[in-house]
Tab-separated table of N, CA and C in Angstrom:
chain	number	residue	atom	x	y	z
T	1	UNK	N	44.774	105.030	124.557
T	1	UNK	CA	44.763	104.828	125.997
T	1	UNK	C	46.208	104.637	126.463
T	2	UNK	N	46.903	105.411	127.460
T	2	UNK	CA	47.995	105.069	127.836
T	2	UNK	C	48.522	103.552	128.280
T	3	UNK	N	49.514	103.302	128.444
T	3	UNK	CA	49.660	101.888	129.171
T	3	UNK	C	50.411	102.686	130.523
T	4	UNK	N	49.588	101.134	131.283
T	4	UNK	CA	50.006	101.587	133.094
T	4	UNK	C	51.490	101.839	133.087
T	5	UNK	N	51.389	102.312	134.490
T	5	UNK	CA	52.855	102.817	134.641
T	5	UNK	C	53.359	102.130	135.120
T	6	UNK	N	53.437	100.971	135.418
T	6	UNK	CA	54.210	99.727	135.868
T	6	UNK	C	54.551	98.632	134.831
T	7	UNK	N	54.230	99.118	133.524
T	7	UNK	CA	54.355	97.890	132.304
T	7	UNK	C	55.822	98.584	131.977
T	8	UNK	N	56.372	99.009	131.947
T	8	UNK	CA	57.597	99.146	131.203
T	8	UNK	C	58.252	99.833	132.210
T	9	UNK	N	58.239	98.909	133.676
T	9	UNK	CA	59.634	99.390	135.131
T	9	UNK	C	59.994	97.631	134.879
T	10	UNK	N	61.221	98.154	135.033
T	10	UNK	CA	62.152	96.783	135.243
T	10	UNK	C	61.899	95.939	136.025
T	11	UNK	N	62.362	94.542	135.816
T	11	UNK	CA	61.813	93.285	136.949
T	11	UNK	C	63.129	93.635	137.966
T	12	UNK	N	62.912	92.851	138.706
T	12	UNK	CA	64.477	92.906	139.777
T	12	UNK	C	65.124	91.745	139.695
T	13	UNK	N	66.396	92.181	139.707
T	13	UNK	CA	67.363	90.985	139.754
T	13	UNK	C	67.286	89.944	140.806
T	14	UNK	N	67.131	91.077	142.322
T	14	UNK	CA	66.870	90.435	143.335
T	14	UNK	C	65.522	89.615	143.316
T	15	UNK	N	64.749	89.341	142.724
T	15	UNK	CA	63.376	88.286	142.383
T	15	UNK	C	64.363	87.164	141.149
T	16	UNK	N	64.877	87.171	141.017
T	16	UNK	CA	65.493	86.150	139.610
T	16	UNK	C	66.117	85.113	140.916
T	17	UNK	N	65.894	84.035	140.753
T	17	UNK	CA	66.346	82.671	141.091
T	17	UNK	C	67.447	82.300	140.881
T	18	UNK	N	67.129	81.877	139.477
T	18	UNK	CA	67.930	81.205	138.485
T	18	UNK	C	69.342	82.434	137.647
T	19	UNK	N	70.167	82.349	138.007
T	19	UNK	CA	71.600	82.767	137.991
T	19	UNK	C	73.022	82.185	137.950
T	20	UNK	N	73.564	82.194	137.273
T	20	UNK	CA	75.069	82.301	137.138
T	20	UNK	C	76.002	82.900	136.931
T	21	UNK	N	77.361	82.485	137.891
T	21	UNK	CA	78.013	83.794	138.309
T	21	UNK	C	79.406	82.661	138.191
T	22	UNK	N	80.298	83.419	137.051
T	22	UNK	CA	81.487	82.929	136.320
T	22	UNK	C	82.370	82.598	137.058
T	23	UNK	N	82.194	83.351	138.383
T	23	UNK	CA	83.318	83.705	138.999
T	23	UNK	C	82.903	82.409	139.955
T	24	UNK	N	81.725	82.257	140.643
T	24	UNK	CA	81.422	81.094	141.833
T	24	UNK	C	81.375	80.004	141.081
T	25	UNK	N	81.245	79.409	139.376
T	25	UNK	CA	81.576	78.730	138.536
T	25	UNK	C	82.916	77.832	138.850
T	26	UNK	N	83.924	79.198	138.962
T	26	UNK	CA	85.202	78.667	138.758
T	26	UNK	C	85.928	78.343	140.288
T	27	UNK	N	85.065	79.150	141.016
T	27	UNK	CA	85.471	78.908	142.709
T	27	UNK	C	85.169	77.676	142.924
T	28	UNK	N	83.454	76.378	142.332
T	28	UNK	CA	83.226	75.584	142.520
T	28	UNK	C	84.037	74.569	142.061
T	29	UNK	N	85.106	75.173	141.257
T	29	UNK	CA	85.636	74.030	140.230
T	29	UNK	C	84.331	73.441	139.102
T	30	UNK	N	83.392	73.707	138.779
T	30	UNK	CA	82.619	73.436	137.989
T	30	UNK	C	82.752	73.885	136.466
T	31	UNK	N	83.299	75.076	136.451
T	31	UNK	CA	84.624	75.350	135.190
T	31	UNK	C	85.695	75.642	135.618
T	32	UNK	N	86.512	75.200	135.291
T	32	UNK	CA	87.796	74.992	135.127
T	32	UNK	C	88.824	75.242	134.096
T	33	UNK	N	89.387	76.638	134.054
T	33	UNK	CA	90.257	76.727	132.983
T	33	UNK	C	91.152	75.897	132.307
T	34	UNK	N	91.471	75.533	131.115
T	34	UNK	CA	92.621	74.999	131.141
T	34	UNK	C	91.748	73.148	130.939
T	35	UNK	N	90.632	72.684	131.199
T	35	UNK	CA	90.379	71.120	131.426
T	35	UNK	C	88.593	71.418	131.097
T	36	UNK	N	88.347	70.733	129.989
T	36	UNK	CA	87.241	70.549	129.114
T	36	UNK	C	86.382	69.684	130.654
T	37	UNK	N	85.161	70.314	130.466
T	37	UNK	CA	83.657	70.078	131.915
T	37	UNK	C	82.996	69.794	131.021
T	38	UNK	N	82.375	68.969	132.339
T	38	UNK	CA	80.712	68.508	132.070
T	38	UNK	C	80.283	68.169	133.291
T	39	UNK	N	78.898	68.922	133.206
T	39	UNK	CA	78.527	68.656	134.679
T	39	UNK	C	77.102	69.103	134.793
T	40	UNK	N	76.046	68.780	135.515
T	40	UNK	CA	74.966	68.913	135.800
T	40	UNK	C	74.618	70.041	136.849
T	41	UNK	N	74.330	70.731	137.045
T	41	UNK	CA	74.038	71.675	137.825
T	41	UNK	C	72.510	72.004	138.434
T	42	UNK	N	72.063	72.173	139.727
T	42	UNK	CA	70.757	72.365	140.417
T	42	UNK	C	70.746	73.194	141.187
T	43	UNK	N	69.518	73.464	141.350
T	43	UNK	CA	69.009	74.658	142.226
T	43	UNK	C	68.076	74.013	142.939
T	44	UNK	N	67.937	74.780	143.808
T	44	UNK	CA	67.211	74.204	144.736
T	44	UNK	C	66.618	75.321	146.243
T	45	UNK	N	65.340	74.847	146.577
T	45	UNK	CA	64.670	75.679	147.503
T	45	UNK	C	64.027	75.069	148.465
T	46	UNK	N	64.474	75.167	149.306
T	46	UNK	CA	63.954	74.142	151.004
T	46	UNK	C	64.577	72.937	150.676
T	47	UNK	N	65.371	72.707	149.784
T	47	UNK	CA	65.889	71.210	150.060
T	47	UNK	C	65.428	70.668	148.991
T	48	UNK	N	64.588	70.913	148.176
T	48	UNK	CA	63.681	70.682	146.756
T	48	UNK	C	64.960	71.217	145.237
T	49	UNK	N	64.671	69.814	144.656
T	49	UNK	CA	65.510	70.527	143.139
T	49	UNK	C	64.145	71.459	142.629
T	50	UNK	N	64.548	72.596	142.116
T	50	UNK	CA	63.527	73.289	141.113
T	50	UNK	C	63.703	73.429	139.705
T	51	UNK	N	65.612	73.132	139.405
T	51	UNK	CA	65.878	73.419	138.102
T	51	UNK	C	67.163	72.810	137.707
T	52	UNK	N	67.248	72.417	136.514
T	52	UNK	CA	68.590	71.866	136.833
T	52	UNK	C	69.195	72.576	135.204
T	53	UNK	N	70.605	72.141	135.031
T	53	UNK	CA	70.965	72.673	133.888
T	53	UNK	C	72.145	71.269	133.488
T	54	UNK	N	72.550	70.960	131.906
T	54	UNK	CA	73.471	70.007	131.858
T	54	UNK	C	74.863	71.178	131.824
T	55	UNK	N	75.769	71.170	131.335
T	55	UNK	CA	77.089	72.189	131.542
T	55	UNK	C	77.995	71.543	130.663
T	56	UNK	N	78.324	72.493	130.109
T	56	UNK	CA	79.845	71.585	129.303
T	56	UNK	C	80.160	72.755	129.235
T	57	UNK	N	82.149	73.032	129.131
T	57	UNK	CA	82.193	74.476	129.187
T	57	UNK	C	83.931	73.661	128.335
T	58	UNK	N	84.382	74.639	127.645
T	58	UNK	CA	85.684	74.461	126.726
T	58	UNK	C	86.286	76.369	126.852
T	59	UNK	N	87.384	75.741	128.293
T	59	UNK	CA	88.129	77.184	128.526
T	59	UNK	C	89.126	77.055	128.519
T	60	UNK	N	89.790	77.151	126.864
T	60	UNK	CA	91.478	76.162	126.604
T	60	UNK	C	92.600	77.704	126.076
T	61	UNK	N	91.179	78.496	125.301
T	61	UNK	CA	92.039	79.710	124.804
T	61	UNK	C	91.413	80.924	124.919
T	62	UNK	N	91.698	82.151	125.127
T	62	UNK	CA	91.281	83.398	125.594
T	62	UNK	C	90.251	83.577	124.710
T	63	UNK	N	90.272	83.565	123.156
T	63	UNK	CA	89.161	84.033	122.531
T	63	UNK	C	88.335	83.027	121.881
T	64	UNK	N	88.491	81.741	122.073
T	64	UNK	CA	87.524	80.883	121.851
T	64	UNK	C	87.176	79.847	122.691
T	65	UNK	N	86.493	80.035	123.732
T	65	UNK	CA	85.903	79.567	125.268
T	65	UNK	C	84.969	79.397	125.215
T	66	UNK	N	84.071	78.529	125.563
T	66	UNK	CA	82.293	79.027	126.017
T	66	UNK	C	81.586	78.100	126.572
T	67	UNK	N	80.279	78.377	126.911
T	67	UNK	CA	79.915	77.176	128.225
T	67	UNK	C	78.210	76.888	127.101
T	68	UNK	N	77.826	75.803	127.092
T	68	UNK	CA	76.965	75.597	126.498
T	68	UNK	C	76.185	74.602	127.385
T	69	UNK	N	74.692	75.213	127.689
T	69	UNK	CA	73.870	74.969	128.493
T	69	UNK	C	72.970	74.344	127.722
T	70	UNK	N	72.282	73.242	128.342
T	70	UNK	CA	70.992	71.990	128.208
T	70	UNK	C	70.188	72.113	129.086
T	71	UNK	N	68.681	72.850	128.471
T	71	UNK	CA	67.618	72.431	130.018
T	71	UNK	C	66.461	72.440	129.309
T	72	UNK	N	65.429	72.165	129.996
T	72	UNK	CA	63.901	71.923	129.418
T	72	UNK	C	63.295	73.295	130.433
T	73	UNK	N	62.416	73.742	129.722
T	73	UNK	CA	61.838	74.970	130.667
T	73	UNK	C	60.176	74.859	130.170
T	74	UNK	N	59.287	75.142	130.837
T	74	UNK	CA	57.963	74.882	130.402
T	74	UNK	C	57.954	76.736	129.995
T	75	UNK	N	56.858	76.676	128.295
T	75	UNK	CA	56.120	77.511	127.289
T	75	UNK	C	54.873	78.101	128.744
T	76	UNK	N	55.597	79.635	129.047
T	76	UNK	CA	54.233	80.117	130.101
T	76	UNK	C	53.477	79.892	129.342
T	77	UNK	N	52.949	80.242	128.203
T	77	UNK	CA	51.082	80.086	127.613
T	77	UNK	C	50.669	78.531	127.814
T	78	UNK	N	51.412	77.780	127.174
T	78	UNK	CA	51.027	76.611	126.825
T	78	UNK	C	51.174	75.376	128.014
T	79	UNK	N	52.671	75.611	128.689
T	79	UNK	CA	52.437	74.781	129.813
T	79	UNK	C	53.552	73.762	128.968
T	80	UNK	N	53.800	73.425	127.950
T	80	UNK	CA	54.545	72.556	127.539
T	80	UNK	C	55.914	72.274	127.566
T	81	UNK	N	56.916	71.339	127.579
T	81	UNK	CA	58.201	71.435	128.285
T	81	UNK	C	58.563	71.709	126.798
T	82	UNK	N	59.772	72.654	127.223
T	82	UNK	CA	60.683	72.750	125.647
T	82	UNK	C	62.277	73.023	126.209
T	83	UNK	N	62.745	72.530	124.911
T	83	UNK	CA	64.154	71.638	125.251
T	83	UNK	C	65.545	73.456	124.429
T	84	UNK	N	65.902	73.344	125.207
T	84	UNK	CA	66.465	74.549	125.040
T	84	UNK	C	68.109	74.156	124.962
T	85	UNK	N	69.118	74.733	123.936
T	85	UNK	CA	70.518	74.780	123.745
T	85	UNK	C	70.951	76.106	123.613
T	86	UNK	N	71.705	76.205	124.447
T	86	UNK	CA	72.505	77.583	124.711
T	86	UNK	C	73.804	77.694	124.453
T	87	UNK	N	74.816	78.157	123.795
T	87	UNK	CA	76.014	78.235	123.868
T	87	UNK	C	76.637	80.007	123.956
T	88	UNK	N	77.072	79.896	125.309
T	88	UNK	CA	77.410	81.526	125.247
T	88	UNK	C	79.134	81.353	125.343
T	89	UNK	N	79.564	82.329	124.796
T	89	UNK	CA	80.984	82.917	124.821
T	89	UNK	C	81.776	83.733	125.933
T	90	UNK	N	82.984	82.569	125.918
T	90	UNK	CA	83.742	83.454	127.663
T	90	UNK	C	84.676	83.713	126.740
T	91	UNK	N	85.179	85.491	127.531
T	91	UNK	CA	86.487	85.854	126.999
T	91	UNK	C	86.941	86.058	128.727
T	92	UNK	N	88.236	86.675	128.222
T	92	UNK	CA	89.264	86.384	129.613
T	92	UNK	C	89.753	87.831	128.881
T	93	UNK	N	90.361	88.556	130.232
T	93	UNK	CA	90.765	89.760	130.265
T	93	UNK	C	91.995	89.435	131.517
T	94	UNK	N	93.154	90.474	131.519
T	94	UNK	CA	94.577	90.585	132.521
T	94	UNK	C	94.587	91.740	133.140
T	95	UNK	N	93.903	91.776	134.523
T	95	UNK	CA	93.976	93.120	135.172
T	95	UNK	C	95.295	93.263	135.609
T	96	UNK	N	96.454	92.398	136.061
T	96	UNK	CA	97.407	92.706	135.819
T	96	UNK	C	98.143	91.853	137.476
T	97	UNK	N	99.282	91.408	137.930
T	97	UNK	CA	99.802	90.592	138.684
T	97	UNK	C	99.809	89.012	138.881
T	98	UNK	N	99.575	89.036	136.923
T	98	UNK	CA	99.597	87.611	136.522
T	98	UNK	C	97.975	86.752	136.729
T	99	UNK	N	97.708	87.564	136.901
T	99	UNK	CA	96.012	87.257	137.136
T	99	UNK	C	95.040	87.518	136.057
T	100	UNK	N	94.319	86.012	135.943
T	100	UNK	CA	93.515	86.105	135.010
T	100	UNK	C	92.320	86.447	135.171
T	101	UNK	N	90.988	86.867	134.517
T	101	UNK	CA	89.565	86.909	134.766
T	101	UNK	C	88.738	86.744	133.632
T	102	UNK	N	87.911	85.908	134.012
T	102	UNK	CA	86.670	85.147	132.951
T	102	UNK	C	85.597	85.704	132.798
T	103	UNK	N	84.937	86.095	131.842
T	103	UNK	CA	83.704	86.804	131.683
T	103	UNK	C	82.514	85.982	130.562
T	104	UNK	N	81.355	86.184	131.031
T	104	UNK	CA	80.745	85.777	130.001
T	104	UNK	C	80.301	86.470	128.898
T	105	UNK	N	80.248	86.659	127.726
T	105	UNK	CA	79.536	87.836	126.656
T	105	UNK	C	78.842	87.324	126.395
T	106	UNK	N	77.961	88.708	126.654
T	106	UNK	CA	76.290	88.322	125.868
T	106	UNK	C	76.352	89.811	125.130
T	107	UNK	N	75.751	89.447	123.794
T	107	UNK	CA	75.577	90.565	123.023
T	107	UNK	C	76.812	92.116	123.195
T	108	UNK	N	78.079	91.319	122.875
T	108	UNK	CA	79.480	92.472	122.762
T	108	UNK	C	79.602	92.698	124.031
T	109	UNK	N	78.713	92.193	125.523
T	109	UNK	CA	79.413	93.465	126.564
T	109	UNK	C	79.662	91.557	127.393
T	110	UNK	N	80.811	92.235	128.377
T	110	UNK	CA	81.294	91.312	129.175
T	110	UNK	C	80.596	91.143	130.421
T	111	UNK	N	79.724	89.722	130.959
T	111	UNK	CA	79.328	90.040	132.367
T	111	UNK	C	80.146	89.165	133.234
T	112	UNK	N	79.609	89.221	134.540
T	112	UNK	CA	79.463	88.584	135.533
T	112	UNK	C	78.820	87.303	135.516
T	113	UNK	N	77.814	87.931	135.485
T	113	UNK	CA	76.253	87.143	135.865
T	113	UNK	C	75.320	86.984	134.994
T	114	UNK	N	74.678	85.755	134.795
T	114	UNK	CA	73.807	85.613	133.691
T	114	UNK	C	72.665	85.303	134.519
T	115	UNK	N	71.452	85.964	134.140
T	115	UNK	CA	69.865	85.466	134.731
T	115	UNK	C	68.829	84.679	133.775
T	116	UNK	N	68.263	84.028	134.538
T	116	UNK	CA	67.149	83.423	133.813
T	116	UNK	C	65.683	83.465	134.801
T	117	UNK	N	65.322	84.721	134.143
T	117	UNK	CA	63.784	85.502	135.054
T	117	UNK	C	62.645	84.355	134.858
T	118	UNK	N	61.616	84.349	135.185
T	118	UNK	CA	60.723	83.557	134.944
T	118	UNK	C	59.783	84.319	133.731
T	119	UNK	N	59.263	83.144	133.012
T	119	UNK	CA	58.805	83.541	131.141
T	119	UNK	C	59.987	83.734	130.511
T	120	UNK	N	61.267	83.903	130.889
T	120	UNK	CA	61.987	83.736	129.662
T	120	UNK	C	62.708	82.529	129.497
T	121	UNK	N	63.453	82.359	128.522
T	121	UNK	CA	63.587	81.052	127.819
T	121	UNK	C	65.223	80.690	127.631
T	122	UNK	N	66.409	81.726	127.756
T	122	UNK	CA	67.829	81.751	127.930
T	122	UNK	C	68.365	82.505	129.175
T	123	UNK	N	69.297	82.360	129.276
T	123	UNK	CA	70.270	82.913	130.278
T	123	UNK	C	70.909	84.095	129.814
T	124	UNK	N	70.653	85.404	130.244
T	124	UNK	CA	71.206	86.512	129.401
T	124	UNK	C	71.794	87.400	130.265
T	125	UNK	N	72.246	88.663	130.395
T	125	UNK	CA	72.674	89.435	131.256
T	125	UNK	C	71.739	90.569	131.713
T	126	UNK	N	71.298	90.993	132.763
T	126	UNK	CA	70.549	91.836	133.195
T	126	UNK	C	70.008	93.104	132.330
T	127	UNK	N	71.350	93.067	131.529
T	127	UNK	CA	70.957	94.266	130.973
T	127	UNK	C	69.834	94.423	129.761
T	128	UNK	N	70.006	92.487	128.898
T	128	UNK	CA	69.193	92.127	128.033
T	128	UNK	C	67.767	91.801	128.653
T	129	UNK	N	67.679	91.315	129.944
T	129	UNK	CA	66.786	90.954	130.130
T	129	UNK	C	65.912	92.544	130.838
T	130	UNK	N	66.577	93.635	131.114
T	130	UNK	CA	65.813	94.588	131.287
T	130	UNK	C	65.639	94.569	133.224
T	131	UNK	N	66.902	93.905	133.571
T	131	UNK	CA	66.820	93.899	135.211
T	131	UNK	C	67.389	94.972	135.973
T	132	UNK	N	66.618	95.472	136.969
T	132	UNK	CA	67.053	96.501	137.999
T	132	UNK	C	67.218	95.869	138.853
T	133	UNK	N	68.070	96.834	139.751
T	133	UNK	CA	68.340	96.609	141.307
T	133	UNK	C	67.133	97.259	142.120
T	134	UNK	N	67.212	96.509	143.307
T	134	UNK	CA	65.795	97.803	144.078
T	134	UNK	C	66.364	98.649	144.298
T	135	UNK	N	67.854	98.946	144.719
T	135	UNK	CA	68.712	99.754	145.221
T	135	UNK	C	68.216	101.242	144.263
T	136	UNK	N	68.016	101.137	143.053
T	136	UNK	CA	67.853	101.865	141.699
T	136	UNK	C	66.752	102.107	141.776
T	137	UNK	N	65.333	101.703	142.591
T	137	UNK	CA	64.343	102.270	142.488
T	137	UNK	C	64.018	102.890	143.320
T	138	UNK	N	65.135	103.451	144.504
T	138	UNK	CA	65.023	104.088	145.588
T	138	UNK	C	64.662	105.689	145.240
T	139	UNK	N	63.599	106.341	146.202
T	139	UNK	CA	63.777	108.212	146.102
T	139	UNK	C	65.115	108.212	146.803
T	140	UNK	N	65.733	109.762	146.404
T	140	UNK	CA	66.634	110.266	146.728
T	140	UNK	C	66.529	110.535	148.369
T	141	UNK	N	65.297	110.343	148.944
T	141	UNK	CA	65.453	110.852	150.319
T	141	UNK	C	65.639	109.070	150.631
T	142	UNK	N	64.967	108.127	150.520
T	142	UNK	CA	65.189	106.496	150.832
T	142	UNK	C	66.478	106.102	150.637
T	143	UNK	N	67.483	107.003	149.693
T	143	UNK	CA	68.662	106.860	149.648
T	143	UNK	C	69.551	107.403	151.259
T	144	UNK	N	69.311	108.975	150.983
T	144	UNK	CA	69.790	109.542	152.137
T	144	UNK	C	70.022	108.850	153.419
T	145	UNK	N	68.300	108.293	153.440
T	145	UNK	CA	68.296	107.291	155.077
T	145	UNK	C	68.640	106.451	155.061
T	146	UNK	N	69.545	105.963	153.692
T	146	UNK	CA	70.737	104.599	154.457
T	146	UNK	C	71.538	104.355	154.506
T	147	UNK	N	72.102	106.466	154.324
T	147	UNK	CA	73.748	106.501	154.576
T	147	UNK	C	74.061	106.544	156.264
């Protein structure tokens, strides 16, 4: 029997909540190159916390950096809270006018942005987690009409 044709189309990024972005990280001062963090981090919707994360991040040298995340996330089947440790790896790259830029790696490639979709259990990059843009699920004529 085939499987439907909607089991294996990508979730959207734009539905993901829960995100981090290296760059609004370092705009917040919440990492900070150069000065060992710790810090708690929340999300929030109407004014409501929904999620929070603990933060510690060590960004002293180009190739050994990384931000290591603490959170409890409830088991979709089971319903049960489980206690989750993350440690991902920042490298830094020199586009050039003395300017630095921070990236996070997940699995060899450098991102931006890390998501955490709902049912999954880490913070990964779109590409691991299998995320599209809607922009990407447009026909070529839905394109046309929004030049």
């Amino acid at each position: 029997m085939p499987a439907p044709a909607n089991q294996f189309r990508k979730r959207l990024v734009e539905n993901c909540r829960l995100t981090l972005d290296i760059d609004r990280l370092i705009e917040l001062r919440i990492l900070t190159p150069g000065i060992p963090s710790g810090k708690i981090l929340y999300w929030t919707d109407a004014g409501h916390k929904i999620f929070s994360v603990q933060f510690e991040a060590q960004v002293l040298h180009p190739t050994l950096s990384w931000v290591e995340l603490r959170f409890s996330i409830a088991e979709p089947h089971s319903g049960k809270s489980r206690e989750v440790l993350q440690t991902i790896p920042i490298a830094s790259t020199y586009p050039g006018f003395g300017r630095v830029r921070y990236w996070f790696v997940d699995e060899g490639r450098r991102v931006q942005k890390l998501y955490l979709p709902e049912e999954c259990h880490e913070f990964r990059s779109r590409h691991v987690h299998r995320l599209a843009y809607a922009s990407q699920r447009l026909t070529r004529g839905e394109r046309d009409a929004r030049r």
